[in-house]
Amino acid sequence: MSDLNDPRVFFAAERTLLAWNRTSLSLMAFGFVIERFGLFVHILLPKHDMPLQRGLSFWIGLIFVLLGAVTAAFSTVQYRKVLNTLKPVEIPVGYRTDPGVISNLIISVLGIVLTIYFFQGV
């Protein structure tokens, strides 16, 4: 439990959550690029009439996307734990604490949807 009675503790926790939000988005974007790079290489090959194989780039890209989704979900859990330790005086009156949580959860769900999309083979 915090004894500072200072809203800066809350804002620091929120900034940390948003930093993890950006990190999870970056991981998912990097995974998407890696996964699609395999498709690009397949198109460039002279024998592109062969069916598309799920190669190394598919699995590495998929892992990055899932890592981003898990990072978003885990950072939300951590943020909620920190919020539970704060006193009401440390959270400004009328300030909403859930937009960052909602944003992270949406990003986590979209990462899972992107993973399902990859498995559809489109």
XYZ file of N, CA and C in Angstrom:
366
model
N 0.838 -1.179 0.000
C 0.000 0.000 0.000
C 0.884 1.244 0.000
N 0.510 2.184 -0.835
C 1.290 3.405 -0.959
C 0.991 4.346 0.202
N 2.032 5.017 0.698
C 1.852 5.991 1.773
C 2.146 7.410 1.299
N 2.229 7.606 0.014
C 2.612 8.915 -0.491
C 1.442 9.894 -0.568
N 0.220 9.390 -0.711
C -0.963 10.241 -0.873
C -0.771 11.258 -1.993
N -0.189 10.810 -3.067
C 0.169 11.676 -4.178
C -0.378 11.075 -5.474
N -1.146 11.829 -6.265
C -1.687 11.282 -7.507
C -0.616 10.947 -8.549
N 0.607 11.422 -8.343
C 1.668 11.090 -9.303
C 1.955 9.597 -9.336
N 1.698 8.906 -8.238
C 1.881 7.447 -8.208
C 0.902 6.789 -9.189
N -0.344 7.240 -9.157
C -1.347 6.718 -10.079
C -0.968 7.018 -11.528
N -0.567 8.259 -11.794
C -0.225 8.626 -13.166
C 1.012 7.880 -13.661
N 1.937 7.578 -12.767
C 3.100 6.767 -13.151
C 2.661 5.356 -13.534
N 1.731 4.800 -12.772
C 1.217 3.467 -13.095
C 0.491 3.490 -14.438
N -0.258 4.549 -14.691
C -0.974 4.651 -15.965
C -0.005 4.805 -17.137
N 1.045 5.600 -16.959
C 2.056 5.730 -18.011
C 2.729 4.394 -18.294
N 2.971 3.626 -17.245
C 3.575 2.306 -17.420
C 2.642 1.387 -18.203
N 1.355 1.435 -17.883
C 0.386 0.635 -18.626
C 0.390 1.016 -20.098
N 0.404 2.301 -20.386
C 0.395 2.750 -21.772
C 1.702 2.415 -22.485
N 2.804 2.390 -21.758
C 4.069 1.958 -22.365
C 3.995 0.484 -22.741
N 3.401 -0.336 -21.882
C 3.212 -1.750 -22.213
C 2.230 -1.909 -23.371
N 1.263 -1.006 -23.455
C 0.319 -1.015 -24.562
C 1.069 -0.810 -25.877
N 1.951 0.167 -25.920
C 2.746 0.416 -27.132
C 3.667 -0.758 -27.434
N 4.232 -1.354 -26.393
C 5.109 -2.501 -26.599
C 4.335 -3.660 -27.205
N 3.145 -3.927 -26.699
C 2.357 -5.042 -27.230
C 1.954 -4.776 -28.676
N 1.599 -3.541 -28.995
C 1.282 -3.202 -30.389
C 2.496 -3.387 -31.293
N 3.655 -3.002 -30.815
C 4.882 -3.165 -31.598
C 5.195 -4.635 -31.833
N 5.035 -5.448 -30.814
C 5.278 -6.888 -30.975
C 4.328 -7.491 -32.000
N 3.063 -7.112 -31.932
C 2.089 -7.647 -32.885
C 2.367 -7.159 -34.303
N 2.727 -5.896 -34.457
C 3.041 -5.372 -35.790
C 4.272 -6.063 -36.364
N 5.278 -6.267 -35.538
C 6.480 -6.960 -35.984
C 6.153 -8.396 -36.383
N 5.314 -9.059 -35.603
C 4.904 -10.419 -35.938
C 4.140 -10.481 -37.243
N 3.271 -9.495 -37.466
C 2.515 -9.444 -38.722
C 3.463 -9.288 -39.908
N 4.441 -8.403 -39.767
C 5.406 -8.182 -40.850
C 6.206 -9.454 -41.118
N 6.647 -10.120 -40.081
C 7.416 -11.361 -40.263
C 6.556 -12.420 -40.943
N 5.312 -12.565 -40.504
C 4.439 -13.578 -41.087
C 4.166 -13.273 -42.552
N 3.907 -12.029 -42.885
C 3.624 -11.664 -44.276
C 4.876 -11.682 -45.142
N 6.044 -11.568 -44.535
C 7.283 -11.658 -45.304
C 7.409 -13.037 -45.942
N 6.973 -14.080 -45.239
C 6.991 -15.421 -45.809
C 6.110 -15.510 -47.043
N 4.969 -14.849 -47.023
C 4.083 -14.807 -48.185
C 4.750 -14.058 -49.330
N 5.415 -12.961 -49.013
C 6.118 -12.174 -50.022
C 7.224 -12.998 -50.690
N 7.980 -13.716 -49.893
C 9.040 -14.561 -50.441
C 8.435 -15.650 -51.321
N 7.324 -16.222 -50.917
C 6.647 -17.257 -51.707
C 6.223 -16.705 -53.077
N 5.760 -15.466 -53.111
C 5.345 -14.860 -54.372
C 6.549 -14.609 -55.281
N 7.680 -14.261 -54.687
C 8.878 -13.970 -55.473
C 9.547 -15.219 -56.038
N 9.291 -16.363 -55.440
C 9.928 -17.586 -55.929
C 9.437 -17.916 -57.328
N 10.318 -18.467 -58.175
C 9.903 -18.783 -59.547
C 8.799 -19.844 -59.608
N 8.740 -20.720 -58.643
C 7.743 -21.795 -58.653
C 6.634 -21.462 -57.651
N 5.939 -20.353 -57.853
C 4.904 -19.971 -56.901
C 3.563 -20.634 -57.178
N 3.543 -21.610 -58.088
C 2.309 -22.350 -58.313
C 2.123 -23.464 -57.280
N 3.160 -23.707 -56.482
C 3.057 -24.699 -55.407
C 2.197 -24.125 -54.281
N 1.506 -24.991 -53.532
C 0.708 -24.469 -52.419
C 1.595 -23.824 -51.356
N 1.054 -22.804 -50.713
C 1.792 -22.068 -49.682
C 2.018 -22.944 -48.459
N 3.267 -23.053 -48.059
C 3.643 -23.826 -46.880
C 3.742 -22.885 -45.678
N 3.414 -23.413 -44.526
C 3.596 -22.629 -43.304
C 5.020 -22.843 -42.817
N 5.869 -21.938 -43.184
C 7.274 -22.064 -42.854
C 7.638 -21.383 -41.558
N 8.915 -21.167 -41.421
C 9.462 -20.588 -40.199
C 8.933 -19.170 -39.949
N 8.798 -18.384 -41.010
C 8.315 -17.011 -40.821
C 6.880 -16.992 -40.290
N 6.068 -17.961 -40.692
C 4.696 -18.048 -40.182
C 4.706 -18.256 -38.676
N 5.486 -19.221 -38.218
C 5.487 -19.565 -36.789
C 6.139 -18.479 -35.941
N 7.208 -17.881 -36.440
C 7.847 -16.797 -35.680
C 6.923 -15.586 -35.610
N 6.295 -15.246 -36.718
C 5.337 -14.142 -36.721
C 4.177 -14.404 -35.788
N 3.684 -15.627 -35.808
C 2.574 -16.002 -34.931
C 2.970 -15.872 -33.464
N 4.169 -16.291 -33.135
C 4.648 -16.191 -31.754
C 4.732 -14.722 -31.317
N 5.221 -13.855 -32.199
C 5.299 -12.436 -31.859
C 3.910 -11.835 -31.635
N 2.950 -12.189 -32.478
C 1.599 -11.665 -32.316
C 0.998 -12.156 -31.000
N 1.163 -13.432 -30.714
C 0.643 -13.965 -29.448
C 1.353 -13.355 -28.245
N 2.653 -13.137 -28.367
C 3.403 -12.488 -27.288
C 2.868 -11.077 -27.039
N 2.537 -10.363 -28.102
C 1.952 -9.036 -27.945
C 0.594 -9.089 -27.258
N -0.225 -10.072 -27.630
C -1.553 -10.210 -27.013
C -1.424 -10.556 -25.528
N -0.517 -11.452 -25.203
C -0.312 -11.833 -23.804
C 0.259 -10.658 -23.013
N 1.157 -9.910 -23.618
C 1.733 -8.740 -22.952
C 0.656 -7.715 -22.612
N -0.259 -7.482 -23.536
C -1.349 -6.534 -23.282
C -2.228 -7.019 -22.135
N -2.565 -8.291 -22.135
C -3.426 -8.839 -21.078
C -2.710 -8.823 -19.728
N -1.448 -9.245 -19.714
C -0.702 -9.312 -18.460
C -0.477 -7.918 -17.862
N -0.178 -6.937 -18.720
C 0.042 -5.582 -18.196
C -1.245 -5.006 -17.621
N -2.383 -5.402 -18.170
C -3.661 -4.965 -17.609
C -3.860 -5.535 -16.216
N -3.536 -6.800 -16.042
C -3.648 -7.428 -14.718
C -2.726 -6.725 -13.724
N -1.502 -6.449 -14.143
C -0.548 -5.774 -13.257
C -1.048 -4.382 -12.868
N -1.583 -3.662 -13.831
C -2.102 -2.311 -13.558
C -3.243 -2.358 -12.556
N -4.134 -3.317 -12.723
C -5.260 -3.447 -11.783
C -4.760 -3.765 -10.373
N -3.697 -4.558 -10.276
C -3.125 -4.854 -8.955
C -2.582 -3.581 -8.300
N -1.917 -2.754 -9.098
C -1.378 -1.505 -8.560
C -2.519 -0.588 -8.135
N -3.570 -0.498 -8.946
C -4.712 0.346 -8.583
C -5.341 -0.083 -7.261
N -5.377 -1.375 -7.016
C -5.962 -1.879 -5.767
C -5.147 -1.488 -4.537
N -3.882 -1.152 -4.715
C -3.049 -0.764 -3.576
C -3.115 0.736 -3.286
N -3.683 1.504 -4.212
C -3.723 2.954 -4.029
C -4.897 3.376 -3.158
N -4.691 4.457 -2.444
C -5.758 5.048 -1.635
C -6.606 5.952 -2.536
N -7.852 6.169 -2.170
C -8.710 7.051 -2.991
C -8.135 8.446 -3.204
N -7.372 8.958 -2.237
C -6.802 10.294 -2.369
C -5.739 10.338 -3.471
N -5.201 9.198 -3.834
C -4.155 9.151 -4.866
C -4.720 9.117 -6.284
N -6.012 8.944 -6.422
C -6.660 8.963 -7.731
C -7.506 10.232 -7.797
N -7.236 11.108 -8.759
C -7.987 12.363 -8.838
C -9.497 12.116 -8.947
N -10.253 12.967 -8.301
C -11.713 12.854 -8.283
C -12.243 12.998 -9.716
N -13.089 12.064 -10.113
C -13.706 12.109 -11.429
C -12.840 11.575 -12.562
N -11.624 11.162 -12.256
C -10.727 10.648 -13.291
C -11.058 9.189 -13.565
N -11.251 8.852 -14.821
C -11.600 7.482 -15.193
C -10.328 6.638 -15.279
N -10.335 5.500 -14.615
C -9.158 4.626 -14.611
C -9.263 3.502 -15.633
N -10.403 3.363 -16.302
C -10.586 2.201 -17.168
C -10.279 2.378 -18.655
N -10.079 3.565 -19.226
C -9.777 3.616 -20.662
C -8.515 2.861 -21.057
N -7.469 2.957 -20.258
C -6.250 2.207 -20.561
C -6.466 0.707 -20.487
N -7.253 0.279 -19.510
C -7.571 -1.148 -19.353
C -8.374 -1.626 -20.545
N -9.381 -0.863 -20.934
C -10.217 -1.244 -22.082
C -9.377 -1.309 -23.348
N -8.520 -0.322 -23.528
C -7.641 -0.301 -24.702
C -6.752 -1.546 -24.746
N -6.142 -1.893 -23.635
C -5.275 -3.068 -23.597
C -6.049 -4.357 -23.860
N -7.228 -4.467 -23.302
C -8.023 -5.679 -23.514
C -8.468 -5.798 -24.965
N -8.821 -4.684 -25.589
C -9.182 -4.717 -27.012
C -7.989 -5.136 -27.847
N -6.817 -4.612 -27.537
C -5.610 -4.989 -28.271
C -5.305 -6.465 -28.088
N -5.500 -6.968 -26.895
C -5.272 -8.391 -26.637
C -6.227 -9.254 -27.464
N -7.498 -8.873 -27.483
C -8.486 -9.626 -28.267
C -8.159 -9.544 -29.762
N -7.775 -8.367 -30.231
C -7.431 -8.229 -31.647
C -6.198 -9.054 -32.017
N -5.265 -9.199 -31.085
C -4.108 -10.066 -31.328
C -4.532 -11.518 -31.500
N -5.483 -11.942 -30.711
C -5.994 -13.315 -30.843
C -6.751 -13.469 -32.159
N -7.535 -12.452 -32.533
C -8.243 -12.491 -33.813
C -7.250 -12.540 -34.975
N -6.164 -11.780 -34.884
C -5.137 -11.805 -35.925
C -4.495 -13.186 -36.021
N -4.288 -13.829 -34.899
C -3.738 -15.182 -34.909
C -4.687 -16.145 -35.614
N -5.965 -16.033 -35.333
C -6.963 -16.887 -36.007
C -6.957 -16.597 -37.504
N -6.840 -15.332 -37.865
C -6.767 -14.933 -39.266
C -5.582 -15.607 -39.952
N -4.450 -15.646 -39.280
C -3.275 -16.307 -39.862
C -3.553 -17.778 -40.135
N -4.245 -18.430 -39.224
C -4.515 -19.846 -39.413
C -5.543 -20.111 -40.510
N -6.318 -19.094 -40.877
C -7.268 -19.267 -41.982
C -6.531 -19.369 -43.311
N -5.294 -18.920 -43.332
C -4.474 -19.059 -44.536
C -4.766 -18.022 -45.603
N -5.332 -16.898 -45.206
C -5.648 -15.861 -46.187
C -4.420 -15.034 -46.459
